[in-house]
XYZ file of C-alpha atoms in Angstrom:
595
model
C -28.192 -56.367 2.089
C -27.956 -59.804 3.004
C -30.639 -60.941 4.695
C -29.466 -64.584 5.339
C -29.450 -66.682 8.163
C -27.639 -70.116 8.996
C -30.673 -72.639 9.537
C -30.248 -75.865 10.540
C -28.896 -78.508 7.668
C -32.075 -80.003 6.631
C -34.836 -78.617 7.648
C -38.147 -80.193 6.308
C -40.062 -77.531 4.457
C -43.045 -80.217 3.055
C -44.121 -83.276 4.279
C -44.894 -83.913 1.441
C -40.561 -85.657 0.922
C -40.567 -86.844 4.443
C -41.328 -90.869 3.932
C -37.717 -91.005 1.771
C -35.774 -91.541 4.949
C -38.288 -95.110 5.709
C -37.284 -95.509 1.507
C -33.946 -95.844 2.261
C -34.037 -98.668 4.612
C -36.864 -100.711 2.470
C -34.356 -101.001 0.626
C -31.903 -102.785 2.323
C -35.198 -104.849 4.558
C -37.070 -106.310 1.259
C -34.480 -106.218 -1.876
C -34.537 -110.415 -3.267
C -32.891 -112.519 -1.178
C -29.479 -112.601 -3.158
C -28.543 -108.685 -2.271
C -26.199 -107.852 0.069
C -24.861 -106.080 1.927
C -20.566 -104.820 1.505
C -19.585 -103.294 4.936
C -16.943 -100.244 4.623
C -14.289 -99.951 6.209
C -14.667 -103.479 8.058
C -15.419 -105.988 4.436
C -13.641 -103.510 1.957
C -11.186 -100.568 3.014
C -12.493 -97.845 0.651
C -15.737 -97.282 -0.288
C -15.147 -97.970 -4.523
C -13.818 -100.852 -3.430
C -17.131 -101.482 -1.924
C -18.924 -101.230 -5.315
C -15.984 -103.076 -7.318
C -17.275 -105.850 -5.018
C -20.734 -104.953 -5.359
C -23.841 -106.597 -8.005
C -26.973 -105.144 -8.881
C -29.453 -104.480 -5.888
C -26.638 -104.567 -3.655
C -25.977 -102.256 -0.771
C -22.739 -100.666 0.281
C -23.391 -99.465 3.649
C -20.572 -96.528 4.964
C -19.890 -96.277 8.844
C -19.545 -93.100 9.913
C -16.025 -91.489 9.404
C -14.493 -89.368 6.260
C -12.892 -91.007 3.484
C -10.558 -89.413 1.120
C -11.071 -90.167 -2.097
C -13.401 -90.146 -5.664
C -15.823 -92.853 -6.389
C -17.610 -94.250 -10.145
C -20.558 -96.511 -9.491
C -19.787 -97.650 -13.033
C -22.575 -98.481 -14.354
C -24.022 -101.001 -10.783
C -27.784 -100.370 -9.908
C -26.750 -100.564 -6.420
C -26.880 -97.872 -3.162
C -24.443 -96.417 -1.818
C -24.593 -94.511 1.733
C -23.847 -93.143 5.106
C -25.692 -94.029 8.789
C -28.583 -92.572 8.001
C -29.462 -95.171 6.121
C -30.644 -97.018 9.081
C -30.584 -94.195 11.494
C -33.139 -91.814 9.017
C -31.593 -88.949 11.573
C -30.346 -85.929 9.310
C -27.602 -85.844 12.072
C -25.927 -89.126 10.435
C -25.693 -86.919 6.956
C -23.092 -85.600 8.743
C -21.287 -88.388 9.970
C -20.073 -89.715 6.710
C -18.001 -87.921 4.290
C -16.536 -88.826 1.434
C -14.009 -86.368 0.699
C -12.238 -85.263 -2.569
C -9.369 -82.595 -1.417
C -7.094 -82.691 -4.120
C -4.726 -81.305 -1.290
C -4.679 -85.202 0.189
C -5.651 -86.598 -3.588
C -3.754 -84.718 -5.889
C -5.057 -83.007 -8.818
C -6.781 -85.232 -11.179
C -8.048 -84.644 -14.748
C -11.300 -87.026 -13.108
C -11.660 -84.861 -10.054
C -15.764 -85.380 -9.104
C -16.281 -86.749 -5.567
C -18.959 -89.039 -7.234
C -19.209 -89.725 -11.097
C -22.202 -91.116 -12.569
C -21.385 -91.431 -16.132
C -22.057 -94.674 -17.114
C -25.313 -94.894 -17.624
C -26.911 -95.316 -14.384
C -30.488 -95.363 -13.718
C -33.148 -95.171 -10.846
C -31.485 -98.117 -9.755
C -28.349 -96.524 -8.201
C -29.166 -94.429 -5.426
C -26.815 -92.236 -3.572
C -27.914 -91.451 -0.083
C -26.962 -89.534 3.530
C -23.376 -88.729 2.825
C -21.757 -85.888 2.647
C -19.649 -85.140 -0.971
C -16.975 -82.466 -0.292
C -14.143 -80.812 -1.997
C -14.400 -82.472 -4.975
C -12.605 -79.921 -7.900
C -14.515 -81.613 -10.912
C -13.944 -83.389 -13.983
C -12.487 -81.261 -16.414
C -13.202 -78.570 -14.562
C -17.117 -79.083 -14.068
C -18.900 -81.024 -11.723
C -17.085 -81.048 -8.150
C -19.456 -82.561 -5.675
C -20.895 -84.866 -8.699
C -21.075 -85.754 -12.318
C -24.012 -86.979 -14.266
C -23.534 -88.039 -17.849
C -25.939 -89.465 -19.578
C -27.102 -90.602 -16.765
C -30.363 -91.081 -13.809
C -29.670 -91.725 -10.764
C -31.769 -91.075 -7.616
C -29.542 -88.665 -4.776
C -30.749 -88.110 -1.967
C -30.667 -86.552 1.559
C -27.006 -85.881 0.681
C -25.412 -82.548 1.477
C -22.940 -80.954 -0.913
C -20.394 -78.512 -0.163
C -16.865 -76.924 -0.629
C -17.016 -78.353 -3.908
C -14.857 -75.885 -6.499
C -14.604 -75.979 -10.177
C -12.613 -73.953 -12.714
C -15.479 -74.338 -14.670
C -19.320 -75.363 -14.243
C -21.446 -76.782 -11.466
C -19.144 -76.568 -8.150
C -21.898 -78.796 -6.448
C -23.374 -80.958 -9.003
C -23.012 -81.372 -13.673
C -25.865 -82.964 -15.200
C -25.649 -83.167 -19.081
C -26.286 -84.814 -22.339
C -29.791 -85.709 -21.875
C -29.005 -86.998 -17.270
C -32.015 -86.359 -15.692
C -31.273 -86.882 -11.833
C -34.182 -86.897 -9.114
C -32.844 -85.006 -5.831
C -34.236 -85.938 -2.976
C -33.465 -83.789 0.649
C -30.258 -82.892 -0.776
C -28.585 -79.298 0.426
C -25.896 -77.853 -1.901
C -23.566 -75.175 0.130
C -20.689 -73.102 -0.348
C -20.033 -74.533 -3.739
C -18.059 -72.198 -6.292
C -17.801 -72.845 -9.868
C -15.746 -70.439 -12.504
C -18.760 -69.819 -15.208
C -22.061 -71.363 -14.113
C -23.757 -72.790 -12.537
C -22.068 -72.429 -8.133
C -24.440 -74.762 -6.593
C -25.932 -77.237 -9.928
C -25.087 -76.501 -13.657
C -27.894 -78.377 -16.142
C -26.934 -78.707 -19.998
C -29.448 -80.642 -22.521
C -30.735 -82.563 -18.957
C -34.055 -82.792 -16.748
C -33.795 -83.387 -13.536
C -36.375 -83.364 -11.078
C -35.302 -81.817 -7.679
C -37.865 -81.789 -4.754
C -37.251 -80.501 -0.763
C -33.603 -78.662 -1.980
C -31.398 -75.769 -0.703
C -29.475 -74.441 -2.743
C -27.732 -72.170 -0.280
C -24.316 -69.077 -0.478
C -23.307 -70.661 -3.423
C -20.769 -68.721 -5.680
C -20.018 -68.264 -9.139
C -16.566 -66.188 -8.754
C -14.955 -63.208 -10.765
C -13.787 -62.566 -13.125
C -16.707 -64.481 -14.750
C -19.179 -66.647 -12.995
C -22.298 -65.907 -14.255
C -24.760 -67.205 -12.632
C -24.186 -69.128 -8.697
C -27.425 -71.074 -7.728
C -28.441 -73.203 -10.365
C -27.356 -72.528 -13.884
C -30.386 -75.015 -16.739
C -29.240 -74.659 -20.049
C -31.769 -76.560 -23.302
C -32.803 -77.626 -20.007
C -36.060 -79.232 -18.814
C -35.604 -79.090 -14.529
C -38.768 -79.283 -11.870
C -38.446 -77.490 -8.737
C -40.940 -77.984 -5.920
C -40.806 -76.880 -2.046
C -37.245 -75.275 -3.119
C -34.948 -72.960 -1.191
C -32.315 -71.074 -3.286
C -30.612 -68.668 -1.308
C -27.786 -66.085 -0.411
C -26.345 -67.665 -3.464
C -23.693 -65.324 -5.299
C -22.565 -64.435 -8.637
C -19.703 -61.675 -9.710
C -21.299 -61.322 -13.369
C -24.626 -62.112 -13.869
C -27.309 -64.080 -12.331
C -27.358 -65.104 -8.320
C -30.178 -67.249 -8.116
C -31.579 -69.552 -10.860
C -31.052 -68.544 -14.660
C -33.087 -70.603 -17.206
C -32.004 -70.379 -20.673
C -34.290 -71.889 -22.808
C -34.996 -74.232 -20.728
C -38.525 -74.383 -19.225
C -38.403 -75.100 -16.070
C -41.443 -75.343 -13.177
C -40.727 -74.172 -10.357
C -43.205 -74.988 -7.500
C -43.413 -73.299 -3.944
C -39.932 -72.557 -4.401
C -38.177 -70.032 -2.328
C -35.510 -67.167 -3.819
C -33.945 -64.878 -1.287
C -31.209 -63.187 -0.468
C -29.409 -63.786 -3.921
C -27.328 -60.567 -5.577
C -25.520 -59.965 -9.256
C -25.325 -57.216 -11.135
C -28.201 -57.578 -13.722
C -30.468 -60.414 -12.215
C -31.056 -60.915 -8.801
C -34.085 -64.581 -7.678
C -34.392 -65.278 -11.502
C -33.590 -64.702 -14.756
C -35.248 -66.582 -18.448
C -34.525 -66.134 -21.707
C -36.246 -67.487 -24.462
C -38.366 -71.311 -24.071
C -40.495 -70.040 -20.722
C -40.709 -71.021 -17.172
C -43.652 -71.054 -15.215
C -43.269 -70.099 -11.910
C -46.407 -70.853 -9.799
C -46.502 -70.000 -5.595
C -43.118 -68.817 -5.527
C -41.614 -66.056 -3.015
C -39.040 -63.719 -3.712
C -37.523 -61.939 -1.169
C -34.073 -59.601 -0.461
C -32.988 -60.225 -3.892
C -29.721 -57.550 -4.699
C -29.214 -56.483 -8.563
C -29.329 -53.789 -10.474
C -31.530 -54.875 -13.250
C -34.644 -57.199 -11.939
C -34.045 -57.597 -8.723
C -35.994 -60.390 -7.890
C -36.367 -61.204 -11.588
C -35.607 -61.047 -15.262
C -36.756 -61.565 -17.885
C -34.554 -61.752 -22.361
C -37.843 -63.005 -25.005
C -38.587 -64.987 -22.327
C -42.930 -64.721 -21.536
C -42.541 -66.911 -18.640
C -46.086 -67.663 -16.506
C -45.895 -65.894 -11.984
C -48.873 -66.806 -10.745
C -49.794 -67.167 -7.003
C -46.369 -65.727 -5.621
C -44.713 -62.943 -3.676
C -42.349 -60.608 -4.728
C -41.114 -57.982 -2.274
C -38.810 -56.154 -0.385
C -36.039 -56.419 -3.430
C -33.225 -54.266 -3.403
C -31.485 -52.491 -6.050
C -33.578 -52.610 -9.041
C -37.450 -53.438 -9.685
C -39.148 -56.190 -8.559
C -39.624 -57.997 -12.066
C -38.303 -56.043 -15.222
C -39.302 -57.094 -18.530
C -36.709 -56.836 -21.573
C -36.341 -57.574 -25.802
C -40.058 -58.279 -26.242
C -40.639 -59.978 -22.383
C -44.346 -60.770 -22.254
C -44.566 -61.991 -18.714
C -48.357 -63.719 -17.477
C -48.659 -62.246 -14.056
C -52.088 -63.458 -11.898
C -52.506 -64.075 -8.420
C -49.827 -61.916 -7.307
C -48.704 -59.815 -4.617
C -45.729 -57.660 -5.516
C -44.505 -54.728 -2.956
C -41.680 -52.930 -1.025
C -38.764 -53.058 -3.862
C -36.566 -50.555 -4.405
C -36.926 -50.060 -7.747
C -40.520 -50.349 -7.432
C -42.820 -53.203 -7.827
C -45.680 -52.579 -11.011
C -43.483 -50.600 -12.977
C -42.215 -50.520 -16.703
C -43.615 -53.246 -18.679
C -45.439 -55.099 -16.462
C -47.640 -52.250 -14.641
C -51.139 -52.844 -16.956
C -51.832 -56.199 -14.885
C -50.614 -54.055 -11.934
C -54.876 -54.287 -11.297
C -56.156 -56.934 -12.970
C -56.364 -60.850 -12.642
C -55.995 -60.978 -8.707
C -52.959 -59.183 -8.785
C -51.715 -56.172 -5.776
C -50.120 -54.423 -4.094
C -49.160 -54.902 -0.444
C -47.540 -56.190 2.471
C -47.417 -60.263 2.331
C -47.633 -59.867 6.801
C -44.709 -62.343 6.670
C -44.680 -64.414 10.233
C -40.552 -63.082 10.523
C -38.971 -61.889 7.755
C -35.568 -60.902 8.825
C -35.236 -64.739 10.535
C -35.575 -66.270 7.096
C -39.447 -67.164 7.724
C -41.257 -66.537 5.278
C -44.347 -68.249 6.272
C -47.384 -65.571 6.474
C -50.203 -64.561 8.499
C -53.563 -65.911 8.831
C -54.130 -62.103 7.967
C -52.448 -61.922 4.998
C -53.896 -60.457 2.036
C -52.238 -63.852 0.823
C -53.285 -66.082 2.487
C -56.384 -68.666 1.756
C -59.790 -66.237 1.186
C -57.981 -63.479 2.115
C -57.475 -62.144 -1.881
C -59.890 -62.358 -4.659
C -58.183 -65.149 -5.912
C -59.234 -67.699 -2.979
C -56.015 -69.031 -3.012
C -52.533 -69.305 -1.207
C -50.430 -66.870 -2.285
C -46.702 -67.242 -1.633
C -44.572 -70.951 -0.902
C -45.022 -70.853 2.680
C -48.449 -71.018 4.278
C -49.447 -69.182 6.933
C -48.048 -70.590 10.697
C -48.962 -67.229 12.601
C -52.293 -65.716 13.507
C -52.877 -62.409 14.027
C -48.840 -61.633 15.341
C -47.887 -58.935 16.900
C -46.511 -56.696 14.195
C -45.392 -52.547 13.238
C -46.741 -50.961 9.797
C -44.960 -47.631 8.980
C -47.941 -44.726 7.214
C -46.642 -43.198 4.838
C -43.804 -46.981 3.273
C -42.210 -44.277 1.434
C -40.901 -40.723 2.878
C -38.435 -37.657 0.729
C -35.586 -36.373 2.162
C -37.954 -33.417 1.867
C -39.609 -34.650 4.248
C -36.711 -33.191 6.906
C -36.659 -29.696 5.900
C -40.238 -29.135 4.757
C -42.553 -25.631 5.374
C -45.397 -27.859 6.162
C -44.115 -30.680 8.342
C -45.916 -34.105 7.856
C -45.949 -36.955 10.388
C -44.733 -40.369 10.636
C -47.517 -42.680 12.459
C -46.340 -46.181 14.144
C -49.752 -48.350 14.659
C -48.652 -51.539 16.577
C -51.666 -53.844 16.339
C -52.914 -57.858 15.976
C -53.231 -58.033 20.346
C -55.510 -61.364 19.706
C -53.339 -63.184 21.780
C -51.719 -63.222 24.522
C -51.519 -59.381 25.831
C -53.471 -56.969 24.812
C -53.179 -53.039 24.422
C -54.282 -51.979 27.665
C -50.639 -53.939 28.900
C -48.300 -51.979 26.627
C -46.320 -49.448 29.008
C -47.199 -46.987 26.619
C -44.170 -44.470 27.704
C -41.770 -46.033 26.857
C -42.103 -46.951 23.847
C -39.053 -45.999 21.319
C -39.001 -45.945 17.465
C -35.277 -46.928 16.278
C -33.997 -47.556 20.225
C -33.375 -43.153 20.535
C -37.184 -41.709 18.958
C -39.411 -40.724 21.461
C -43.139 -40.109 19.979
C -44.550 -36.821 20.002
C -47.165 -38.884 21.144
C -49.970 -41.676 21.329
C -53.031 -43.106 20.983
C -55.408 -46.784 21.645
C -57.505 -47.084 18.741
C -60.403 -49.466 18.769
C -59.188 -50.418 15.067
C -57.581 -50.686 11.926
C -57.989 -51.751 8.318
C -54.827 -53.619 8.586
C -54.662 -54.811 11.663
C -56.943 -56.779 13.656
C -58.381 -55.638 16.771
C -56.701 -52.584 18.714
C -54.167 -50.036 17.867
C -51.873 -48.608 19.495
C -50.389 -45.307 16.631
C -47.312 -43.611 17.685
C -47.110 -39.750 16.126
C -44.034 -38.467 15.470
C -42.491 -35.296 12.959
C -40.883 -37.513 10.138
C -38.251 -34.955 9.534
C -37.027 -35.851 12.889
C -37.102 -39.554 11.863
C -35.753 -38.983 9.036
C -33.017 -37.065 10.671
C -31.688 -40.436 12.457
C -30.665 -42.057 9.447
C -28.182 -39.266 8.480
C -27.432 -37.882 4.586
C -29.378 -40.897 2.416
C -28.629 -41.030 -1.277
C -30.415 -42.740 -3.515
C -33.095 -45.456 -2.766
C -32.990 -47.784 0.126
C -34.428 -50.108 2.597
C -34.284 -49.622 5.978
C -36.259 -51.504 9.035
C -37.984 -48.877 11.126
C -37.796 -50.647 14.966
C -40.315 -50.218 17.426
C -39.152 -51.492 21.123
C -40.360 -51.132 24.874
C -42.151 -52.736 27.214
C -45.555 -54.987 28.559
C -45.881 -53.279 32.352
C -44.824 -57.112 33.551
C -41.129 -55.839 32.217
C -41.880 -58.193 29.016
C -40.379 -56.889 26.025
C -41.684 -55.441 22.779
C -39.271 -55.859 19.757
C -41.252 -54.597 16.297
C -39.495 -53.857 12.546
C -42.065 -52.571 9.573
C -39.964 -51.778 6.995
C -39.525 -48.313 5.108
C -38.501 -47.322 1.326
C -36.562 -43.674 1.933
C -35.689 -41.361 -1.253
C -32.504 -40.094 -0.731
C -30.640 -37.381 -2.668
C -29.989 -38.108 -6.710
C -26.205 -39.051 -6.692
C -24.456 -37.004 -8.632
C -27.309 -34.428 -7.967
C -24.294 -31.875 -7.684
C -27.175 -28.854 -7.544
C -29.445 -29.993 -5.857
C -32.384 -29.544 -7.703
C -33.491 -32.833 -7.610
C -31.634 -34.703 -10.589
C -28.805 -35.836 -12.293
C -28.059 -33.877 -15.812
C -25.620 -31.863 -17.196
C -25.695 -28.936 -14.944
C -23.808 -31.514 -12.411
C -21.414 -32.120 -14.657
C -20.293 -29.153 -16.362
C -19.997 -27.881 -12.502
C -17.804 -30.783 -11.399
C -15.961 -30.617 -14.652
C -15.782 -26.419 -13.374
C -14.276 -28.277 -10.404
C -11.995 -30.346 -10.903
C -10.263 -28.733 -14.228
C -11.130 -24.449 -14.095
C -11.355 -24.122 -9.814
C -14.178 -23.288 -10.286
C -16.606 -22.448 -7.717
C -17.815 -24.834 -4.710
C -20.044 -27.589 -4.741
C -22.851 -27.309 -3.010
C -23.703 -30.617 -2.350
C -20.208 -31.806 -2.974
C -20.624 -35.589 -1.086
C -23.369 -35.861 -4.178
C -19.925 -36.489 -6.309
C -18.359 -38.868 -4.194
C -20.419 -41.817 -6.411
C -17.900 -44.652 -5.501
C -19.106 -43.926 -1.727
C -15.873 -44.105 -0.548
C -14.789 -40.754 1.187
C -12.415 -38.751 -1.360
C -13.851 -36.719 -4.363
C -11.360 -37.732 -7.082
C -11.399 -38.695 -10.809
C -12.970 -41.931 -10.132
C -16.003 -40.454 -9.960
C -15.887 -38.323 -12.187
C -15.505 -40.860 -14.635
C -18.425 -42.703 -13.245
C -20.708 -39.156 -13.048
C -19.783 -39.218 -16.922
C -21.002 -43.441 -17.249
C -24.156 -42.362 -15.365
C -24.745 -39.601 -16.973
C -25.155 -40.630 -21.007
C -24.542 -44.795 -20.151
C -28.166 -45.944 -21.452
C -31.093 -47.082 -19.419
C -31.725 -50.316 -20.942
C -28.354 -53.340 -20.442
C -27.459 -54.835 -23.586
C -28.700 -58.513 -23.641
C -27.431 -61.203 -21.782
C -28.240 -63.958 -24.094
C -24.199 -64.041 -25.954
C -22.079 -63.978 -23.043
C -24.785 -66.580 -21.375
C -23.297 -68.827 -24.314
C -19.635 -68.299 -24.033
C -17.084 -70.789 -22.131
C -19.858 -73.449 -22.323
C -18.417 -76.801 -22.803
């Protein structure tokens, strides 16, 4: 399930870096008296022409426009930037574009849009530009290539770069230590590692950067968002969201890379093994992280192999398919002050189960202000808010922003298929509360309340209080079977929205969403006994090859969910029946195809 939403480019996540545009302006105003500003295209026709004219301390100032070229800093300590250098307005970042489109420039072995390959240091600055459509140098580093270089790159948009190798947006190698501030990597693609960024034997520092909708494409795309290989990165206030890998890691891969993640969000990343974060070997440290809506069969949020990482003050919630955290092959993560809740494959399960009730850990709804719009700030009443938990600190990446926001919860928040036809019908409670400002309970038109558009509650009641809310609440009572019937036939485990709509007396809308985990029928459970085992396989083989009796649950055989029962489904059933639950180790595959 992809919960990613488009957002305004360069939304500020932290005020700690908001002074950087002023530094860009200061660079022009306060460099030594011999420094020059070379204007493009009036004083040089091309950006590279301006760089060729510039000396250390100079500024190459690019006017708005699209410049079809590829540039090389040639070791110079200069600043290259667009109109953003003068205005500090992020809207100008997209006005000056360096475009390395091979369809216009032709293919080239040195096809990176920007190259830092001559020992550049912190005096080499790239600021306020869009870099796009690069094809990489020797198939690596489409947007930016850093080799034995440590430039400063800030307030840049790196997008639409495509490489068949590593580092679609950017590739750092051979001891590079670049500093990236307020940069956005968007819709870049790689053939193997790091659709957004890849770092091999390097130590990049990233603050307030966004990696969104990057792709590690089929058939060998291993890691989509960021790939660290024997590197020592530091990431602060970064967001990694909506990245998709054909194979292993959607968000960030750390191979023997003791990365530091502080106040970072991992959202809606997808892959075949790890959704948000993967680590092997030298362990990373995650502090105040938020992992939400990531989607992968093994470790939907975090998957580790031989990697005993530290996870503290973090939220791991509403991730899809696999358990939120999976630790394999002698991984022993140390988890403290962390909320793991609402993950489809389980929360405190497997090797981390013993830590569920120690070190200030918890499993409760984090009360995001607006998760469906990718707003992961939390309610001031959230158990993850400071002074609301035993650790006395913020849990998660984003501070409280809303206070007592009107919201809905469902009790219980996990429902089973057998409740549909239960002999003793159970009752589902949907509670609406937090009337701490604005409207009150008395102003709700109770007769207008509906669940999932059409279900009318059996009854409603107003209570004076509830432990999960502040003040009065409205409780809607309904038959659990009636509620489940709205979803039709359900398979396996899915996380579904429970939507409450209605009206206040002044006709203002009520539109609230609670999340409910639905435990459906087991795929492959043909005889409907609650498990998938050899008896199901015998029935299916008899049905296919011996004109055996009709299947009690024929849809259970349609494992590929294409509406047809055929030999492909039988093959999938055999694979699921006899495949080991424990996946094969990934680290050997992650050593392949490295340059």
